[in-house]
Tab-separated table of C-alpha atoms in Angstrom:
chain	number	residue	atom	x	y	z
A	1	ARG	CA	-0.327	-0.042	-0.381
A	2	ALA	CA	1.132	3.810	-0.675
A	3	PHE	CA	1.957	5.992	1.583
A	4	THR	CA	-0.348	9.005	1.824
A	5	THR	CA	-0.582	12.749	2.645
A	6	GLN	CA	-3.062	14.566	4.515
A	7	ILE	CA	-4.172	17.941	5.725
A	8	PHE	CA	-5.404	17.598	9.244
A	9	PRO	CA	-6.727	20.733	11.137
A	10	ALA	CA	-3.692	22.204	13.194
A	11	LEU	CA	-2.778	22.667	17.189
A	12	VAL	CA	0.179	24.897	16.491
A	13	PHE	CA	2.079	24.184	19.857
A	14	SER	CA	5.278	26.539	20.784
A	15	ASN	CA	7.730	26.235	23.360
A	16	GLU	CA	8.281	29.648	24.665
A	17	GLY	CA	6.303	28.468	27.732
A	18	GLY	CA	8.083	25.397	29.230
A	19	PHE	CA	4.993	22.923	27.527
A	20	TYR	CA	8.020	21.595	25.007
A	21	MET	CA	11.991	20.694	25.560
A	22	SER	CA	14.960	22.455	23.530
A	23	GLY	CA	17.130	20.735	25.386
A	24	ASN	CA	19.709	17.900	24.405
A	25	ARG	CA	18.159	16.308	21.129
A	26	GLU	CA	18.981	12.864	22.311
A	27	TYR	CA	17.570	13.304	26.006
A	28	LYS	CA	14.153	15.017	24.024
A	29	SER	CA	13.428	12.085	22.098
A	30	ASP	CA	14.464	9.685	24.605
A	31	VAL	CA	11.495	10.830	26.498
A	32	PHE	CA	9.563	11.226	23.791
A	33	SER	CA	9.860	7.665	22.804
A	34	MET	CA	9.774	6.518	26.152
A	35	LEU	CA	6.115	8.404	26.577
A	36	MET	CA	4.922	6.269	23.564
A	37	GLN	CA	6.006	3.008	24.911
A	38	ASP	CA	2.440	3.237	27.161
A	39	LYS	CA	-0.091	2.131	25.129
A	40	GLU	CA	-3.096	4.227	26.610
A	41	ARG	CA	-0.691	7.464	25.696
A	42	ALA	CA	-0.299	6.398	22.659
A	43	LEU	CA	-3.833	5.259	21.871
A	44	GLN	CA	-4.323	8.709	23.148
A	45	LEU	CA	-2.035	10.571	20.694
A	46	TYR	CA	-3.555	8.163	17.952
A	47	ASN	CA	-6.733	9.058	18.445
A	48	ALA	CA	-6.549	12.663	18.687
A	49	MET	CA	-4.156	13.037	15.232
A	50	ASN	CA	-6.605	10.558	13.466
A	51	GLY	CA	-10.148	11.918	14.430
A	52	SER	CA	-11.156	8.151	16.112
A	53	SER	CA	-12.481	7.282	19.413
A	54	TYR	CA	-10.519	4.003	20.096
A	55	ASP	CA	-10.887	3.630	24.577
A	56	ASN	CA	-9.098	0.164	24.752
A	57	PRO	CA	-5.122	0.676	25.010
A	58	GLU	CA	-5.110	-3.101	24.093
A	59	ASP	CA	-5.948	-2.681	20.728
A	60	VAL	CA	-2.192	-0.774	20.465
A	61	GLU	CA	0.193	-3.014	19.138
A	62	MET	CA	3.258	-1.594	19.947
A	63	VAL	CA	6.121	-2.239	16.961
A	64	ILE	CA	9.868	-1.975	18.967
A	65	HIS	CA	12.736	-1.964	15.952
A	66	ASP	CA	16.286	-3.841	17.914
A	67	GLY	CA	17.950	-2.377	15.523
A	68	GLY	CA	19.196	-5.285	13.524
A	69	ILE	CA	19.837	-3.861	10.502
A	70	SER	CA	21.711	-0.276	11.569
A	71	LEU	CA	21.643	0.848	15.811
A	72	SER	CA	21.499	4.249	14.195
A	73	VAL	CA	17.585	3.272	12.412
A	74	ARG	CA	15.625	3.804	15.047
A	75	ASN	CA	12.781	5.730	15.203
A	76	ASP	CA	10.760	7.487	18.136
A	77	ALA	CA	7.751	5.507	17.941
A	78	SER	CA	5.246	3.348	16.297
A	79	PHE	CA	2.744	1.347	17.021
A	80	ILE	CA	-0.608	-0.500	14.849
A	81	VAL	CA	-4.378	0.714	16.029
A	82	ASP	CA	-6.437	-1.259	13.031
A	83	ALA	CA	-4.342	-2.312	10.924
A	84	ARG	CA	-2.774	1.316	10.267
A	85	LEU	CA	0.719	1.408	11.294
A	86	SER	CA	1.446	4.827	12.942
A	87	ILE	CA	5.060	5.931	12.997
A	88	TYR	CA	6.126	8.800	15.036
A	89	GLU	CA	8.983	11.087	14.641
A	90	HIS	CA	10.094	13.678	17.013
A	91	GLN	CA	12.333	15.864	15.758
A	92	SER	CA	14.056	19.311	17.100
A	93	THR	CA	15.876	20.342	13.316
A	94	VAL	CA	14.630	20.769	10.479
A	95	CYS	CA	15.485	17.733	7.536
A	96	PRO	CA	14.529	18.652	4.514
A	97	ASN	CA	14.636	14.039	4.554
A	98	MET	CA	12.044	12.971	6.035
A	99	PRO	CA	10.055	11.724	3.530
A	100	VAL	CA	13.263	9.229	2.926
A	101	ARG	CA	14.018	8.678	6.672
A	102	SER	CA	10.010	7.109	6.833
A	103	LEU	CA	10.533	5.083	3.930
A	104	ILE	CA	13.785	4.000	5.667
A	105	TYR	CA	11.669	3.410	8.944
A	106	PHE	CA	8.940	1.626	7.549
A	107	SER	CA	11.224	-0.899	5.756
A	108	VAL	CA	13.182	-1.826	8.644
A	109	ILE	CA	10.174	-2.518	11.021
A	110	LEU	CA	8.058	-4.054	7.526
A	111	SER	CA	11.586	-6.666	7.503
A	112	ASP	CA	11.534	-7.475	11.342
A	113	MET	CA	7.648	-7.713	11.189
A	114	LEU	CA	7.824	-9.831	8.577
A	115	SER	CA	10.433	-12.390	9.285
A	116	ASP	CA	8.834	-12.318	12.373
A	117	LYS	CA	11.870	-12.817	14.955
A	118	LYS	CA	9.669	-12.675	18.146
A	119	LYS	CA	8.026	-15.386	17.506
A	120	GLY	CA	11.333	-17.551	17.367
A	121	THR	CA	10.642	-18.569	13.326
A	122	LYS	CA	13.323	-19.286	10.784
A	123	SER	CA	11.310	-18.093	7.690
A	124	GLY	CA	8.968	-15.298	8.847
A	125	LYS	CA	5.995	-15.282	6.374
A	126	ASN	CA	6.409	-15.973	2.648
A	127	ILE	CA	6.468	-12.907	0.775
A	128	TYR	CA	7.568	-15.114	-2.891
A	129	GLY	CA	4.563	-17.661	-2.418
A	130	ARG	CA	1.057	-17.214	-4.111
A	131	ARG	CA	-0.746	-16.264	-0.598
A	132	LEU	CA	-1.083	-12.736	-0.681
A	133	VAL	CA	0.811	-10.819	2.453
A	134	LYS	CA	-1.161	-7.968	3.862
A	135	ILE	CA	1.024	-5.408	5.355
A	136	PRO	CA	-0.414	-2.653	8.445
A	137	THR	CA	-0.589	0.596	5.872
A	138	PRO	CA	1.961	3.384	7.340
A	139	HIS	CA	1.219	6.466	8.255
A	140	PHE	CA	4.551	8.806	9.000
A	141	VAL	CA	4.119	11.958	11.604
A	142	VAL	CA	6.883	14.254	12.409
A	143	PHE	CA	6.340	16.703	15.559
A	144	TYR	CA	8.762	19.331	15.667
A	145	ASN	CA	9.764	21.514	18.089
A	146	GLY	CA	12.839	23.917	17.055
A	147	GLU	CA	13.121	27.195	17.180
A	148	GLU	CA	13.856	27.402	13.721
A	149	GLU	CA	11.624	29.921	11.677
A	150	GLN	CA	8.880	28.070	9.663
A	151	PRO	CA	7.150	29.498	6.555
A	152	GLU	CA	5.385	26.071	6.625
A	153	VAL	CA	3.717	26.765	9.759
A	154	GLN	CA	3.451	30.616	9.198
A	155	GLU	CA	1.413	29.707	5.687
A	156	LEU	CA	-1.151	27.247	7.651
A	157	MET	CA	-1.664	29.929	10.751
A	158	SER	CA	-2.509	32.548	7.404
A	159	SER	CA	-4.748	29.983	5.532
A	160	LYS	CA	-7.939	28.984	5.131
A	161	LEU	CA	-7.525	25.740	7.094
A	162	PRO	CA	-8.732	25.493	10.996
A	163	VAL	CA	-6.024	26.477	12.995
A	164	VAL	CA	-5.780	26.972	17.028
A	165	THR	CA	-1.861	27.544	18.776
A	166	ILE	CA	-0.468	26.790	21.954
A	167	ASP	CA	1.303	30.092	23.895
A	168	TYR	CA	2.143	30.923	20.436
A	169	VAL	CA	0.191	34.431	19.398
A	170	HIS	CA	-0.494	35.427	16.195
A	171	ASP	CA	-3.200	38.039	14.409
A	172	SER	CA	-4.692	34.974	12.391
A	173	CYS	CA	-5.569	32.351	14.475
A	174	THR	CA	-7.536	31.223	18.373
A	175	ALA	CA	-3.960	31.326	21.019
A	176	VAL	CA	-4.331	29.082	24.120
A	177	SER	CA	-2.479	29.939	27.152
A	178	SER	CA	-1.597	30.635	30.822
A	179	ASN	CA	-2.621	33.988	32.415
A	180	ASN	CA	1.058	34.667	32.352
A	181	VAL	CA	0.798	38.215	34.043
A	182	LYS	CA	-1.770	37.324	36.714
A	183	CYS	CA	0.485	33.933	38.102
A	184	MET	CA	3.817	35.965	37.321
A	185	THR	CA	1.999	38.727	39.622
A	186	ASP	CA	0.834	36.007	41.793
A	187	LEU	CA	4.188	34.438	42.674
A	188	MET	CA	6.195	38.229	42.834
A	189	ASP	CA	3.589	38.773	45.647
A	190	TYR	CA	4.272	35.897	47.279
A	191	ILE	CA	8.450	36.190	47.496
A	192	ILE	CA	7.827	40.122	47.733
A	193	GLY	CA	5.486	39.042	51.113
A	194	MET	CA	8.379	36.873	52.093
A	195	GLY	CA	10.391	40.017	52.112
A	196	HIS	CA	12.506	39.825	49.344
A	197	LYS	CA	13.676	42.971	47.873
A	198	LYS	CA	16.697	41.473	45.822
A	199	ILE	CA	15.350	39.060	43.092
A	200	ALA	CA	16.746	38.169	39.880
A	201	TYR	CA	14.682	36.721	36.818
A	202	ILE	CA	16.229	34.748	34.421
A	203	HIS	CA	13.918	34.400	31.701
A	204	GLY	CA	13.203	32.825	27.757
A	205	GLN	CA	14.074	33.744	24.598
A	206	ASP	CA	13.100	38.104	24.599
A	207	TYR	CA	11.322	37.696	21.051
A	208	SER	CA	8.908	35.049	23.008
A	209	THR	CA	5.102	36.320	22.987
A	210	VAL	CA	5.481	34.514	27.034
A	211	THR	CA	8.195	36.343	28.223
A	212	ARG	CA	7.226	39.928	27.274
A	213	ASP	CA	4.458	38.839	29.090
A	214	ARG	CA	6.407	37.573	32.398
A	215	LEU	CA	9.103	40.254	31.998
A	216	ALA	CA	6.450	43.065	31.887
A	217	ALA	CA	4.865	41.573	35.093
A	218	TYR	CA	7.834	41.012	37.397
A	219	TYR	CA	9.198	44.490	35.943
A	220	ARG	CA	5.516	46.236	37.111
A	221	VAL	CA	5.826	44.590	40.653
A	222	MET	CA	8.688	45.420	41.871
A	223	GLU	CA	7.477	49.127	41.001
A	224	ALA	CA	3.830	48.865	42.611
A	225	HIS	CA	5.985	47.842	45.664
A	226	GLY	CA	8.790	50.893	45.581
A	227	ILE	CA	11.503	48.405	44.672
A	228	GLU	CA	14.358	49.284	42.047
A	229	VAL	CA	15.616	46.506	39.793
A	230	THR	CA	19.627	46.343	40.545
A	231	GLU	CA	21.452	45.830	37.023
A	232	GLY	CA	22.748	42.461	36.237
A	233	TYR	CA	19.611	41.404	37.897
A	234	ILE	CA	18.105	40.530	34.468
A	235	LYS	CA	19.564	37.669	32.779
A	236	SER	CA	18.185	35.811	29.730
A	237	ALA	CA	18.649	32.145	28.649
A	238	ARG	CA	16.327	29.415	27.003
A	239	TYR	CA	13.288	27.974	28.049
A	240	LEU	CA	14.926	24.338	29.221
A	241	GLU	CA	18.215	24.745	28.917
A	242	THR	CA	19.716	24.013	32.017
A	243	GLU	CA	23.456	24.349	31.221
A	244	GLU	CA	22.533	28.219	29.628
A	245	VAL	CA	20.532	28.275	33.003
A	246	ALA	CA	23.337	27.220	35.087
A	247	GLU	CA	26.139	29.477	33.628
A	248	ARG	CA	23.453	32.870	34.326
A	249	THR	CA	22.965	31.762	37.797
A	250	LYS	CA	26.718	31.133	38.297
A	251	GLU	CA	26.545	35.408	37.052
A	252	LEU	CA	24.344	36.039	39.633
A	253	LEU	CA	26.137	34.227	42.664
A	254	GLU	CA	29.300	36.253	42.161
A	255	MET	CA	27.835	39.541	42.129
A	256	LYS	CA	28.925	40.817	45.216
A	257	ASP	CA	25.083	42.534	46.065
A	258	ARG	CA	24.107	39.007	44.487
A	259	PRO	CA	20.211	38.308	45.128
A	260	THR	CA	18.419	36.606	47.942
A	261	CYS	CA	15.839	35.564	45.327
A	262	ILE	CA	16.335	33.620	41.843
A	263	LEU	CA	13.519	33.019	40.040
A	264	PHE	CA	13.799	31.007	36.906
A	265	PRO	CA	12.227	30.570	33.771
A	266	ASP	CA	11.163	27.196	33.988
A	267	ASP	CA	11.469	23.904	36.874
A	268	MET	CA	13.426	22.202	34.198
A	269	ALA	CA	16.062	25.422	33.638
A	270	LEU	CA	15.423	25.740	36.874
A	271	ILE	CA	18.124	22.192	37.350
A	272	GLY	CA	20.845	23.843	36.006
A	273	GLY	CA	20.809	26.319	38.939
A	274	LEU	CA	20.632	24.323	41.302
A	275	ASN	CA	23.094	22.484	40.733
A	276	VAL	CA	25.561	25.686	40.470
A	277	ILE	CA	23.882	26.624	43.939
A	278	ARG	CA	24.350	23.471	45.495
A	279	ALA	CA	28.086	22.835	43.873
A	280	LYS	CA	28.669	25.850	45.742
A	281	GLY	CA	27.761	24.616	49.062
A	282	LEU	CA	24.842	27.002	49.596
A	283	LYS	CA	21.919	25.650	51.177
A	284	ILE	CA	17.989	25.991	49.223
A	285	PRO	CA	15.876	29.166	51.408
A	286	LYS	CA	18.567	29.518	54.668
A	287	ASP	CA	21.456	31.343	52.336
A	288	ILE	CA	19.325	31.538	48.699
A	289	SER	CA	16.137	31.307	47.870
A	290	ILE	CA	14.331	29.886	44.108
A	291	ALA	CA	11.645	29.671	42.281
A	292	GLY	CA	10.300	27.830	39.143
A	293	TYR	CA	7.456	28.396	36.479
A	294	ASP	CA	5.016	25.876	34.907
A	295	GLY	CA	4.887	22.905	38.477
A	296	SER	CA	5.607	20.371	36.882
A	297	ARG	CA	5.548	16.920	38.513
A	298	LEU	CA	8.663	17.012	39.348
A	299	SER	CA	9.314	20.437	41.367
A	300	GLN	CA	6.673	18.583	44.119
A	301	MET	CA	9.535	16.083	44.530
A	302	PHE	CA	12.566	18.185	45.223
A	303	SER	CA	13.860	18.828	49.227
A	304	PRO	CA	12.624	21.834	50.149
A	305	LYS	CA	9.281	21.341	47.369
A	306	LEU	CA	9.663	23.948	44.447
A	307	THR	CA	7.996	27.537	44.665
A	308	THR	CA	6.431	27.670	41.723
A	309	VAL	CA	3.912	27.960	38.983
A	310	LYS	CA	1.712	25.432	37.885
A	311	GLN	CA	-0.077	26.158	34.673
A	312	ASP	CA	-3.235	24.031	33.931
A	313	THR	CA	-1.986	22.421	31.073
A	314	ASP	CA	-5.395	20.412	31.055
A	315	GLN	CA	-7.490	22.591	30.430
A	316	ILE	CA	-5.269	24.626	28.254
A	317	GLY	CA	-5.411	21.231	25.405
A	318	LYS	CA	-8.758	20.806	26.266
A	319	GLU	CA	-10.026	24.467	25.396
A	320	ALA	CA	-7.948	24.350	22.266
A	321	ALA	CA	-9.257	21.354	21.206
A	322	ASP	CA	-12.731	22.554	21.974
A	323	ARG	CA	-11.986	25.812	19.719
A	324	LEU	CA	-10.178	23.997	16.801
A	325	ILE	CA	-13.730	21.423	17.061
A	326	SER	CA	-15.812	24.697	17.087
A	327	ILE	CA	-13.941	26.264	14.140
A	328	ILE	CA	-14.243	22.868	12.383
A	329	GLU	CA	-18.143	22.297	12.861
A	330	LYS	CA	-19.477	25.977	13.024
A	331	PRO	CA	-16.633	28.325	10.150
A	332	LYS	CA	-18.934	31.176	10.271
A	333	THR	CA	-19.630	31.906	13.668
A	334	ALA	CA	-15.830	31.422	14.590
A	335	LEU	CA	-14.238	34.758	16.663
A	336	MET	CA	-10.341	34.812	15.819
A	337	GLU	CA	-9.490	34.956	20.494
A	338	ARG	CA	-6.574	34.851	22.689
A	339	VAL	CA	-7.860	32.295	25.856
A	340	VAL	CA	-6.840	32.620	29.003
A	341	ILE	CA	-6.758	30.143	31.163
A	342	GLU	CA	-5.608	30.539	35.360
A	343	GLY	CA	-2.562	28.919	36.849
A	344	ILE	CA	-2.033	27.987	40.151
A	345	LEU	CA	0.311	29.721	43.061
A	346	LEU	CA	2.364	26.202	44.244
A	347	LYS	CA	4.366	27.949	47.638
A	348	GLY	CA	6.368	25.016	48.043
A	349	GLU	CA	9.053	25.561	50.689
A	350	SER	CA	11.829	27.153	48.661
A	351	VAL	CA	11.935	30.277	49.477
A	352	GLY	CA	12.656	31.507	53.251
A	353	ARG	CA	11.194	34.575	55.020
A	354	VAL	CA	14.312	37.821	55.046
């Protein structure tokens, strides 16, 4: 059966607010692959991509290539549902050769399936015989979350196709995001309420709408409390980049008048700063306070528990899906809106009183 190209209504995601990792490429792919080995998660993604409503994870047949031809020939996730072989690949860099790679992945997976290695047979299925050998229909999808500008994405958002963006504001389509201004305001008010005035902020990429909202809220709260922002307390690093954040943290700790509290762009990137703080023998929050953003499960496993803002990612995803369905079903009444979802301040234990 031939490969087919399909045009879907689109949810366009941004990694500006920390929903998607922009760190080590191998780490990202490994995490994506690990998540997709769970049949329930794989089925949820399959339903979202195909507009289906399968509800039994046992309908999913996981297909794992063992690297028999080449250890480098390995896609991130592949499974069969209803005679369709879904091959999912996670990319953080642009690769124009994905169609060729998809053919290679499919041929390798098909070779494994026909040889029937899992059952230990020598001959497998006889493709040279008179009996028709049935194979699943391949369906290849690439999930891209890199930082390079993609003309195709801009074209998609400006087209007549139904599009909803998450954490990315565009004039031509509805955008769904957290209330970054209020969340940052709540976080800053809490930190200042704990007695802090020397508050440093390592923020994400300057061009990001998310960054602009959070940074504006930071300055507004500082001004409202009559606190002057010390020169050098504002640093920039990419979201979820632990190494860059580690460097910025080191710079802050080496200042003569160092901050008493450091805000990090997200909970994942904070790990880089946390390592630097601990390497210097400083204790949290006794010697220095820290706060993150996102409210990931990992953040609440830290000791002490991290002070952070929990983004309601479930509600953001549901709202985006509902808006997209509404645009598809009722295009004449569709409006281009910016939908804001409230977050929750998790006070944790990483901000001490001064």
